[in-house]
Short mmCIF file of C-alpha atoms in Angstrom, two decimals:
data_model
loop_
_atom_site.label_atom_id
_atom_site.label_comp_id
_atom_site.label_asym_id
_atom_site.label_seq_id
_atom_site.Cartn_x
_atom_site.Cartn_y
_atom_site.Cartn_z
CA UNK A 1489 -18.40 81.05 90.09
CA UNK A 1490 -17.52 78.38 92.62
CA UNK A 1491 -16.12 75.26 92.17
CA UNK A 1492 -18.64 72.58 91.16
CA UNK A 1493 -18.43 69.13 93.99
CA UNK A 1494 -19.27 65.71 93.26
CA UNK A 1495 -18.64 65.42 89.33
CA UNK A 1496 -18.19 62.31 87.38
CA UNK A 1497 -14.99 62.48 86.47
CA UNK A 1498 -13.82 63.44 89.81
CA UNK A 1499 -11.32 60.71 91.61
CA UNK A 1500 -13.48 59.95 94.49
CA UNK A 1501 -16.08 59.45 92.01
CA UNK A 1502 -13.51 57.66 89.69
CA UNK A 1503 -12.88 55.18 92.77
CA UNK A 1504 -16.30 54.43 94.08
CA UNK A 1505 -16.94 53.24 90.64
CA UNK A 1506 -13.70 51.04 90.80
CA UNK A 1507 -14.75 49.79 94.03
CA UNK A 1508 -17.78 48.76 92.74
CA UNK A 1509 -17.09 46.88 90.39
CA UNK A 1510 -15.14 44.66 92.40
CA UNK A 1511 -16.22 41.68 94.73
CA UNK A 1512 -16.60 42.33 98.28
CA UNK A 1513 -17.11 40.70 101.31
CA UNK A 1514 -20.18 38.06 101.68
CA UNK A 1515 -20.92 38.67 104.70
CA UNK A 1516 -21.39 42.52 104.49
CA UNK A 1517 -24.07 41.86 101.39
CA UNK A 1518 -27.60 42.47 102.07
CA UNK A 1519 -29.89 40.11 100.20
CA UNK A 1520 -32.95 41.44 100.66
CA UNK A 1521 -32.22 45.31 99.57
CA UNK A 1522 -29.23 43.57 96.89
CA UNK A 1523 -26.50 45.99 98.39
CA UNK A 1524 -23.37 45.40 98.97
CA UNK A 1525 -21.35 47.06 102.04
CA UNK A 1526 -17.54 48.08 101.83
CA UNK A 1527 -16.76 47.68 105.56
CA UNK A 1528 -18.74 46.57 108.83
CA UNK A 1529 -19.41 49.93 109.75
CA UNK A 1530 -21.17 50.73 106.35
CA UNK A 1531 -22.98 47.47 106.73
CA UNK A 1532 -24.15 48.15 110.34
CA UNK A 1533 -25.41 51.62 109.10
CA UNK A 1534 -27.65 50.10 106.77
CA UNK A 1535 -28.74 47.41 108.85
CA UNK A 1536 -30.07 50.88 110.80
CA UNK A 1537 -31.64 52.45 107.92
CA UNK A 1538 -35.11 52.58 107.57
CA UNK A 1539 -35.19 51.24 103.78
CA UNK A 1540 -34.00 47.68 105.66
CA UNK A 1541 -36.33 47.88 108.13
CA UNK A 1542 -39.09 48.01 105.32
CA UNK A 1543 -37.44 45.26 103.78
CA UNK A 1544 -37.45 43.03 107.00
CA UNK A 1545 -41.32 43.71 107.90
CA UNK A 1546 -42.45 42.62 104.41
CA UNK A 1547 -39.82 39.91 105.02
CA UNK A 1548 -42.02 38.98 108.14
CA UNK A 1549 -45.03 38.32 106.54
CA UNK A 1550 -44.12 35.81 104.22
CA UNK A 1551 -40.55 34.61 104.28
CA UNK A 1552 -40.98 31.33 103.03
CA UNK A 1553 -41.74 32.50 99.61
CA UNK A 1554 -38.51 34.67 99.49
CA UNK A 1555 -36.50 32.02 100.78
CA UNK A 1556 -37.83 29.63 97.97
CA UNK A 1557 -37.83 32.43 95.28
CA UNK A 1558 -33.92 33.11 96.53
CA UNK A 1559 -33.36 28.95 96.49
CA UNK A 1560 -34.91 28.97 92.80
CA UNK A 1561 -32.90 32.20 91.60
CA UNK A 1562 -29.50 30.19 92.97
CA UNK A 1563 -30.13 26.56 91.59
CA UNK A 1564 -31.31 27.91 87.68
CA UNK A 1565 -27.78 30.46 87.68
CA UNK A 1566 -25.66 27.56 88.99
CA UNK A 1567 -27.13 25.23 87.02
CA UNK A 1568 -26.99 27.26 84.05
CA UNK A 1569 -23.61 27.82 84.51
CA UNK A 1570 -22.49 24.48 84.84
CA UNK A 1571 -24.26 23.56 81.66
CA UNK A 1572 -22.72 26.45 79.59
CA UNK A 1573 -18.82 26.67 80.93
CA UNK A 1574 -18.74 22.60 81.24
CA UNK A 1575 -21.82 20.78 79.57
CA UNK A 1576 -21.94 17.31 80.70
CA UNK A 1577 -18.20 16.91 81.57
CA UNK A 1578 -17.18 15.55 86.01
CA UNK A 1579 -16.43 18.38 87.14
CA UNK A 1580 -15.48 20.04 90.82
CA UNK A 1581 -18.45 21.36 92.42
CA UNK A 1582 -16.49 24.37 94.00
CA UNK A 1583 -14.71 25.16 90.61
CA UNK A 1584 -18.13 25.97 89.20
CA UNK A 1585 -18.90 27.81 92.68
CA UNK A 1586 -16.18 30.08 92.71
CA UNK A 1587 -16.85 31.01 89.19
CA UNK A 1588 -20.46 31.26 90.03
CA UNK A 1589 -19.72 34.14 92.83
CA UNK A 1590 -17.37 36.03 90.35
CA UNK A 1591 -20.81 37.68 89.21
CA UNK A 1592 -21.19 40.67 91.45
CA UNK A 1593 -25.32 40.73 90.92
CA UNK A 1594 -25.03 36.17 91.92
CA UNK A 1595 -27.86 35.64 94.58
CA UNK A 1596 -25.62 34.54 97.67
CA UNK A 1597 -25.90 31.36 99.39
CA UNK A 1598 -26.82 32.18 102.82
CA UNK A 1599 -29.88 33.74 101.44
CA UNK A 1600 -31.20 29.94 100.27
CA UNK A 1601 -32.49 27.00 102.02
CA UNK A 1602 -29.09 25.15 101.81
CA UNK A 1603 -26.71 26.42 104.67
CA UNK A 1604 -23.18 25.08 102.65
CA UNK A 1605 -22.63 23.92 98.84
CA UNK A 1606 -22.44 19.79 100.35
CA UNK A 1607 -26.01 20.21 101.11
CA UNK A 1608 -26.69 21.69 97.84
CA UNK A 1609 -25.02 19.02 95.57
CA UNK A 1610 -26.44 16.38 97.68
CA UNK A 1611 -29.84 17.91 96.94
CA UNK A 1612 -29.89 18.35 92.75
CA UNK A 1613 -28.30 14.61 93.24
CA UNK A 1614 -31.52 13.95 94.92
CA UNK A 1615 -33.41 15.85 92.49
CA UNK A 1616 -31.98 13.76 89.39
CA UNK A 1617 -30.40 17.45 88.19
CA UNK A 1618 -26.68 15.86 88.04
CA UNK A 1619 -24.66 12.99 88.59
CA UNK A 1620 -22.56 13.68 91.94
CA UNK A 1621 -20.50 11.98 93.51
CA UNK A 1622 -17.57 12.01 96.53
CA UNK A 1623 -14.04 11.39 96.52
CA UNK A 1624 -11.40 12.39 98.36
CA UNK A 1625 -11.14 15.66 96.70
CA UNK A 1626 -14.25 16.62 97.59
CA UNK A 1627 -17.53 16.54 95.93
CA UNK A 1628 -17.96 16.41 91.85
CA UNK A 1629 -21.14 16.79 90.13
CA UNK A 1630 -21.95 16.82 86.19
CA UNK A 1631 -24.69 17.78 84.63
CA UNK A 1632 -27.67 16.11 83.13
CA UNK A 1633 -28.98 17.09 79.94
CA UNK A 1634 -32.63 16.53 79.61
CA UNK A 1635 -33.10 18.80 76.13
CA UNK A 1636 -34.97 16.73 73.85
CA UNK A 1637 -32.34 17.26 71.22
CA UNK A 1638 -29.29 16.30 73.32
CA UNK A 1639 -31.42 13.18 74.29
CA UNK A 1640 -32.26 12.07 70.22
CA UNK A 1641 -28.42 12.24 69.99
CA UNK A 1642 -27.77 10.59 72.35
CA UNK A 1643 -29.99 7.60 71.03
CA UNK A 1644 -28.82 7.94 67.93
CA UNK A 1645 -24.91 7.48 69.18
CA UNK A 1646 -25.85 5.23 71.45
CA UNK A 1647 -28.31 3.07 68.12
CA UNK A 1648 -24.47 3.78 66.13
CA UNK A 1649 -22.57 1.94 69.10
CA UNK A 1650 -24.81 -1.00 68.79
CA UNK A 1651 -25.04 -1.43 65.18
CA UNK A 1652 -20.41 -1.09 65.10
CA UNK A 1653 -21.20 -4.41 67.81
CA UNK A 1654 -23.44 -6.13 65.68
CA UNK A 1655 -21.34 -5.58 62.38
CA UNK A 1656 -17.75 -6.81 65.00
CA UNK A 1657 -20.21 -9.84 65.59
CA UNK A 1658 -21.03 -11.04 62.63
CA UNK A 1659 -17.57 -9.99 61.00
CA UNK A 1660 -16.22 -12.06 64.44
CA UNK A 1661 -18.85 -14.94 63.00
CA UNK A 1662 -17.52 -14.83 59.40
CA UNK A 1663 -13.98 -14.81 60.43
CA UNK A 1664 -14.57 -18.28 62.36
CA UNK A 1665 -16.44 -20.10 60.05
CA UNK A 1666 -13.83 -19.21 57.47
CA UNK A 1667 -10.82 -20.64 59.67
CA UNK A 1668 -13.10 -23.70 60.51
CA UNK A 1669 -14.06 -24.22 56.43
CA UNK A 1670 -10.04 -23.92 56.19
CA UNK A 1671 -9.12 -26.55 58.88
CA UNK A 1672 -12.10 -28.65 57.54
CA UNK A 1673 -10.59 -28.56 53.69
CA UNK A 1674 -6.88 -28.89 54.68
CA UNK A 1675 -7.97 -31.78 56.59
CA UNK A 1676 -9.79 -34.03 53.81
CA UNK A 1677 -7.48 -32.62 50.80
CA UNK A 1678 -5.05 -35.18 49.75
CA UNK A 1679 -1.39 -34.70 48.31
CA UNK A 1680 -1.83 -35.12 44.85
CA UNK A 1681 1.47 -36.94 43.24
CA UNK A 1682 2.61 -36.06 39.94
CA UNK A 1683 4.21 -38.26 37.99
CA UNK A 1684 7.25 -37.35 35.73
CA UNK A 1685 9.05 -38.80 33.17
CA UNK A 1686 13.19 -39.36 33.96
CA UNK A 1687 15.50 -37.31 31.44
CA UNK A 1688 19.23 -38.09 31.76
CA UNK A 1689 21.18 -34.37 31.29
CA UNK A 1690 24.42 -36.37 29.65
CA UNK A 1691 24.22 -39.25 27.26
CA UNK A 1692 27.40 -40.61 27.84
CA UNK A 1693 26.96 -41.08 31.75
CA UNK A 1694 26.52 -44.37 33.04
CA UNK A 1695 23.38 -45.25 34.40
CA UNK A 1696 24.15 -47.96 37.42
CA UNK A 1697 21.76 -49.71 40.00
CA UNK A 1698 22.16 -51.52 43.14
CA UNK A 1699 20.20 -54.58 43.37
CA UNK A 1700 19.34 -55.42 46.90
CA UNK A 1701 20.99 -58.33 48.65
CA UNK A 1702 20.34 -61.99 47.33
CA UNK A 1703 20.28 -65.47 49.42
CA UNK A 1704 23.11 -66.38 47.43
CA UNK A 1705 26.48 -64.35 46.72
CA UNK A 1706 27.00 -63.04 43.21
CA UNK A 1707 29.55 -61.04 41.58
CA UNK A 1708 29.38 -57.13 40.93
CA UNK A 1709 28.56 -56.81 36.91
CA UNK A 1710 28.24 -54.19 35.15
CA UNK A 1711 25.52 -52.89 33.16
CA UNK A 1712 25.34 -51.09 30.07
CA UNK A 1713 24.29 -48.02 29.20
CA UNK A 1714 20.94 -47.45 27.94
CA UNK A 1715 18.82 -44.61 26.92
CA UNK A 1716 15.91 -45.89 29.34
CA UNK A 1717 17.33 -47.14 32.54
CA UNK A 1718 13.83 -48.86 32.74
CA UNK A 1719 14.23 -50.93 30.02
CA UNK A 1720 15.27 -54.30 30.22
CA UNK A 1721 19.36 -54.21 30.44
CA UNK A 1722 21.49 -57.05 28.50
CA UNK A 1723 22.92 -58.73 31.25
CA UNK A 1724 23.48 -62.04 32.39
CA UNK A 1725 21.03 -63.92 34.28
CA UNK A 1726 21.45 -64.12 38.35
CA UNK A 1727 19.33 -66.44 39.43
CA UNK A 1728 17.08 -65.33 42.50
CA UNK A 1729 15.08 -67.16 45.32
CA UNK A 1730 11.73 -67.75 44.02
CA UNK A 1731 10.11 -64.61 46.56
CA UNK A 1732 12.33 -62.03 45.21
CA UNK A 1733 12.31 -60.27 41.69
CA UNK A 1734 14.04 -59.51 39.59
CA UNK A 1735 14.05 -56.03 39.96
CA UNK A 1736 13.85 -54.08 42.98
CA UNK A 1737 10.67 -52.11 42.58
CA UNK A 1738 10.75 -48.14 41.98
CA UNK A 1739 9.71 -46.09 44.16
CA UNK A 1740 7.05 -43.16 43.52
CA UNK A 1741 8.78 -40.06 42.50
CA UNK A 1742 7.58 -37.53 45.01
CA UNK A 1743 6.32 -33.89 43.86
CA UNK A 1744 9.36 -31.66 42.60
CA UNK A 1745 10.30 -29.05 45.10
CA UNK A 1746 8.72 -25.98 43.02
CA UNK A 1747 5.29 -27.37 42.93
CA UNK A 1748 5.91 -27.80 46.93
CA UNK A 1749 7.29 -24.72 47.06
CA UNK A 1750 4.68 -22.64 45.37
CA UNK A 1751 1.80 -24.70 47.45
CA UNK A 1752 3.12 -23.47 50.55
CA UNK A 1753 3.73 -20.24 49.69
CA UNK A 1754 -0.15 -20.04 48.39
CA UNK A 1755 -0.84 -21.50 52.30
CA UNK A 1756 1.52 -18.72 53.68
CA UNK A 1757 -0.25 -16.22 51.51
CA UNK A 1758 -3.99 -17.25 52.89
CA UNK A 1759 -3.05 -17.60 55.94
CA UNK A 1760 -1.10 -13.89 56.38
CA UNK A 1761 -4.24 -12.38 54.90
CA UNK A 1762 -6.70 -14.32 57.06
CA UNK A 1763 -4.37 -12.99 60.32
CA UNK A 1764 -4.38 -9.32 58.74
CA UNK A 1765 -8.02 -9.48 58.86
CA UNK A 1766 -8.12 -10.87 62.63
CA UNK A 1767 -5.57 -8.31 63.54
CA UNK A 1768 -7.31 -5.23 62.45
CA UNK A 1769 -10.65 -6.24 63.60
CA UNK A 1770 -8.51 -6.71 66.89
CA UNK A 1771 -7.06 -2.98 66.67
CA UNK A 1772 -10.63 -1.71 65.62
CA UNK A 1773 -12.32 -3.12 69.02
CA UNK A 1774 -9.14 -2.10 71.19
CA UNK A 1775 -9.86 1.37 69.90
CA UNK A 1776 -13.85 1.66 70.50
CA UNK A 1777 -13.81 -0.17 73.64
CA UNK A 1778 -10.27 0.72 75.33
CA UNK A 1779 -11.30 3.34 78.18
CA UNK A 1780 -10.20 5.78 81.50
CA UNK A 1781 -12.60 4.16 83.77
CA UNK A 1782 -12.85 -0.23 84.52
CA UNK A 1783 -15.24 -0.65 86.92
CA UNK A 1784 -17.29 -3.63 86.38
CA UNK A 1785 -20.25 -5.33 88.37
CA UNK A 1786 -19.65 -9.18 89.82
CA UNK A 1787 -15.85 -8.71 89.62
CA UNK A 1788 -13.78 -9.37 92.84
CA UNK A 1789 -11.15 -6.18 93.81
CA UNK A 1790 -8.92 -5.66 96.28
CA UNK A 1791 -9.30 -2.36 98.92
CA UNK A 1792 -5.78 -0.44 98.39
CA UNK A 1793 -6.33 2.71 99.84
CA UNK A 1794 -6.74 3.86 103.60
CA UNK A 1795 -8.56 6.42 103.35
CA UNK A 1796 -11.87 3.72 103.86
CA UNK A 1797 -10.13 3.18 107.04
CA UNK A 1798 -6.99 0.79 108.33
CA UNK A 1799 -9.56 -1.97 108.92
CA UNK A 1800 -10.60 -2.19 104.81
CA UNK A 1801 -6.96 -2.31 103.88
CA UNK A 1802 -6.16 -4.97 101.71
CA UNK A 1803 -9.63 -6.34 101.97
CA UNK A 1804 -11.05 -8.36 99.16
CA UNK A 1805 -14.81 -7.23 97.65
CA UNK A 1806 -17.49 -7.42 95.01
CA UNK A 1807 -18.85 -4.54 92.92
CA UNK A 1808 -22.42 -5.02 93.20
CA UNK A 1809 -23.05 -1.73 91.35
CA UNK A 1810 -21.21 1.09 89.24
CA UNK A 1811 -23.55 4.45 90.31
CA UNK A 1812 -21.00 6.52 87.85
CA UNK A 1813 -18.36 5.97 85.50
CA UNK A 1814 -15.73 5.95 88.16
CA UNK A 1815 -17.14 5.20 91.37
CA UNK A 1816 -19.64 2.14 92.32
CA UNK A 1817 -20.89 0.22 95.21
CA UNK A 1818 -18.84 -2.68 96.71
CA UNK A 1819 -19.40 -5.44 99.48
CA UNK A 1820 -16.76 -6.69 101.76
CA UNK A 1821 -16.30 -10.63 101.22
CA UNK A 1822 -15.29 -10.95 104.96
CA UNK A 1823 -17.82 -8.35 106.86
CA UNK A 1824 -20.21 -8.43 104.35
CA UNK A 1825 -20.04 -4.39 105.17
CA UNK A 1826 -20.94 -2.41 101.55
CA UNK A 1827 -18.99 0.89 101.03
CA UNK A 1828 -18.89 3.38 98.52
CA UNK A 1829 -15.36 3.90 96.71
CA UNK A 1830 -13.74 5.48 93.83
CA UNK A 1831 -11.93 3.26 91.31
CA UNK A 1832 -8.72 4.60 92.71
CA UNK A 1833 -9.70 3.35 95.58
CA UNK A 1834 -9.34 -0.60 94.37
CA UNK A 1835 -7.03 -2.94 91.96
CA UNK A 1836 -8.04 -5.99 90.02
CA UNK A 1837 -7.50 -9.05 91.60
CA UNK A 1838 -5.67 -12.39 89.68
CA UNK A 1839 -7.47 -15.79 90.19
CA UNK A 1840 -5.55 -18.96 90.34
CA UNK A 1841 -4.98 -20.48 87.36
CA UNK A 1842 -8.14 -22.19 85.64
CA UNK A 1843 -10.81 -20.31 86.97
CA UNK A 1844 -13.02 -17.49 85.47
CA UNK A 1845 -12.44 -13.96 85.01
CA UNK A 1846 -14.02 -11.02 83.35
CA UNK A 1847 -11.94 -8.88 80.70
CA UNK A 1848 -12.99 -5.07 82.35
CA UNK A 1849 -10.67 -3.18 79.68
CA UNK A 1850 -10.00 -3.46 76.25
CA UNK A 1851 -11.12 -5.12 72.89
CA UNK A 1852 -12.86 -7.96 74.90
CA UNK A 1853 -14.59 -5.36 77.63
CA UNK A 1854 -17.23 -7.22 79.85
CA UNK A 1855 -16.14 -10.72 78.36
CA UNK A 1856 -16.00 -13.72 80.65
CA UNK A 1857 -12.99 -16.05 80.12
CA UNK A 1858 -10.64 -18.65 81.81
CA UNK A 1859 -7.70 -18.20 83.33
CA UNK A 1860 -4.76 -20.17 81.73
CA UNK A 1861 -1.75 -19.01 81.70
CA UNK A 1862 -0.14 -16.30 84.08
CA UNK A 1863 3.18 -14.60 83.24
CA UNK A 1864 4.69 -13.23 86.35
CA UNK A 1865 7.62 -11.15 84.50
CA UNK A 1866 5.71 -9.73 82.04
CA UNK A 1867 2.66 -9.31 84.07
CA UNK A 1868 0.32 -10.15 81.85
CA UNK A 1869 -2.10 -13.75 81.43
CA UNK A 1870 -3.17 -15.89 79.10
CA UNK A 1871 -7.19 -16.43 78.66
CA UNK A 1872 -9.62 -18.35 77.35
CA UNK A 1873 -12.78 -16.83 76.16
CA UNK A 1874 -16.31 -18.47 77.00
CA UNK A 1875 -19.02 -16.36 76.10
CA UNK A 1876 -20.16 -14.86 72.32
CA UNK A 1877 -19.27 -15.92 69.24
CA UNK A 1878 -15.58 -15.86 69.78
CA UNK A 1879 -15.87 -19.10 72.47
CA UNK A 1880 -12.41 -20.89 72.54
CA UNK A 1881 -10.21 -18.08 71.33
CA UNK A 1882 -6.75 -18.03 73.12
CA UNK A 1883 -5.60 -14.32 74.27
CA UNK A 1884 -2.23 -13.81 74.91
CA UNK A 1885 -0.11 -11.29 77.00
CA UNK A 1886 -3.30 -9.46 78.35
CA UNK A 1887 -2.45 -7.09 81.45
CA UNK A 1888 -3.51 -7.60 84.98
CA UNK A 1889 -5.08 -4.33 84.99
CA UNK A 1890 -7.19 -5.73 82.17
CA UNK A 1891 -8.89 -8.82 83.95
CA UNK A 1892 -10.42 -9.30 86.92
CA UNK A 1893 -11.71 -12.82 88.98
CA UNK A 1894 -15.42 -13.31 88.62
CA UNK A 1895 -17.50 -13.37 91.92
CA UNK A 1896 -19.04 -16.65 92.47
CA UNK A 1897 -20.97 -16.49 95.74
CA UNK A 1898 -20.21 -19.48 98.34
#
């Protein structure tokens, strides 16, 4: 009995199997029969088959409609794959590419209507698909979810983000008319004077009193003691001018120092508690509204990167709009030219002092205020706030990162 060929477990059989399982050259892949070639020579060979030749003749007689069915086939995969691996995250659009080509059954590019992967982000950009966008590492895109169930919760987040602002608002609102009902009461209160009755802590001590000075020269007597030093004294008689008396008149005892004590202490107390309240409703807003990304439309920045060109360096702009998170739309002051950039791209820019600004970062996010203060070592401001409820309110020490001049048009 001969030797049987070609079995299963044979290693030629063993390392076709191992071969095909890998990836392999693009450009030996035939779309249209979905086979994949090992080397040039295979692929010309069945380029020359008669199979292919089939393919290419019912190819001929309609090849928009594989083209499109390809284009369709590539855009639901990638797609799908960006919505699975990285949901609605910025993410590279080549990460999710070379992931995308790891499957060895993908439908290849060069099969679609898009000749590279730039004219394929700029096209579900088009579409409305994803948000994309270019930077200097290349294209990013992130993906839209249109589900109706990711959209109700997104409404509802974004219904719970308004109603935390409202309840900051009118907390903000109750916080200022308490202060104002405190500066209001503090300011029509009067000291009330308490009135207490002299005790002497030794009997036997003498009790003495300087008269003031008299027209007339008299001798230094003394007086005796007496259990009420406001009592008449025996004495003899001095005779005075006619507009002095007799006795110099007493003078208003003043509070005793514990019932001062324990009223400022009671304004200490009210007033710590009224600044813990301020303070946390600080921290809460620094938390909720302290983010990654600043951009805001009408502020003024300042071009710090050359990769817009030598000519934009150091040139001043306005962001007329933010297209994503991190990127927007700004207009030269000086050419009037209007360039798209990446927030890396720009840097606040400091007003002199007295004019407005807008607070792009922080508790106060998207708050206009005046400039009043700048501290040069520190590198932080001092500002004024003139919008919403909290009108008037000093902030101190807030970072130039933080604030940004206000665009007022010429």
């Amino acid at each position: 009995m001969g030797k049987e060929k070609g079995g299963f477990l044979t290693p030629k059989a063993i390392a076709n199997r191992i071969k095909a399982k890998g990836l392999q050259k693009l450009r030996w892949y035939c779309q249209m029969c979905q086979k994949q070639c090992r080397d040039e020579n295979g692929f010309k060979c069945h380029m020359m088959s008669e199979s292919h030749q089939r393919q290419l003749l019912l190819f001929a007689e309609n090849p928009d409609e594989y083209v499109d069915t390809f284009s369709k086939d590539f855009e639901e995969d990638y797609l799908e794959l960006l919505r699975r691996r990285f949901g609605t995250k910025r993410v590279h659009a080549n990460i999710v590419y070379q992931e995308y080509i790891n499957n060895r059954d993908h439908v290849h590019m060069n099969s679609t209507m898009w000749e590279t992967l730039t004219d394929f982000v700029k096209w579900v950009g088009k579409e409305g698909k994803c948000i994309v966008d270019y930077t200097e590492k290349g294209w990013f895109v992130a993906y839209i979810d249109r589900n109706p169930e990711a959209i109700k919760l997104m409404e509802s987040k974004q219904k719970k983000e308004k109603m935390d602002l409202d309840d900051e608002e009118k907390t903000a609102k109750f916080i200022q008319q308490q202060i104002e009902k405190a500066a209001y009461t503090e300011k029509n209160t009067k000291l009330v004077v308490e009135f207490t009755e002299l005790q002497r802590e030794d009997d036997d001590e003498k009790v003495t009193f300087s008269l003031g000075q008299t027209s007339k020269k008299t001798e230094d007597t003394k007086i005796q003691a007496v259990d009420n030093p406001f009592k008449k004294p025996v004495k003899p008689e001095v005779k005075k001018p006619k507009h002095e008396s007799r006795w110099d008149p007493v003078p208003e005892e003043a509070p005793s120092s514990s019932h001062k004590t324990e009223k400022v202490a009671q304004k200490r107390k009210a007033k710590s508690a009224l600044d813990e309240i301020m303070e946390f409703e600080e921290q809460k807003r620094e938390k909720m509204n302290r983010k990654d990304y600043w951009l805001h439309p009408g502020i003024v920045v300042k071009i710090v990167s050359k990769k817009l060109g030598d000519k934009y360096y150091k040139k001043k702009a306005y962001v007329k709009e933010v297209q994503d998170l991190y990127a927007g739309l700004i207009k030269t002051i000086d050419e009037g030219v209007t360039l798209r950039v990446d927030q890396t791209h720009v840097e606040t820019v400091i007003p002199a002092i007295g004019k407005p600004v807008i607070i792009v970062n922080g508790a106060y996010r998207g708050t206009e205020a005046i400039l009043e203060d700048i501290d040069q070592k520190k590198f932080s401001c001092t500002l004024k706030i003139n919008s919403s409820l909290l009108k008037g309110r000093i902030l101190k020490e807030v970072q130039y990162e933080d604030v940004s001049k206000l665009y007022q048009p010429s």
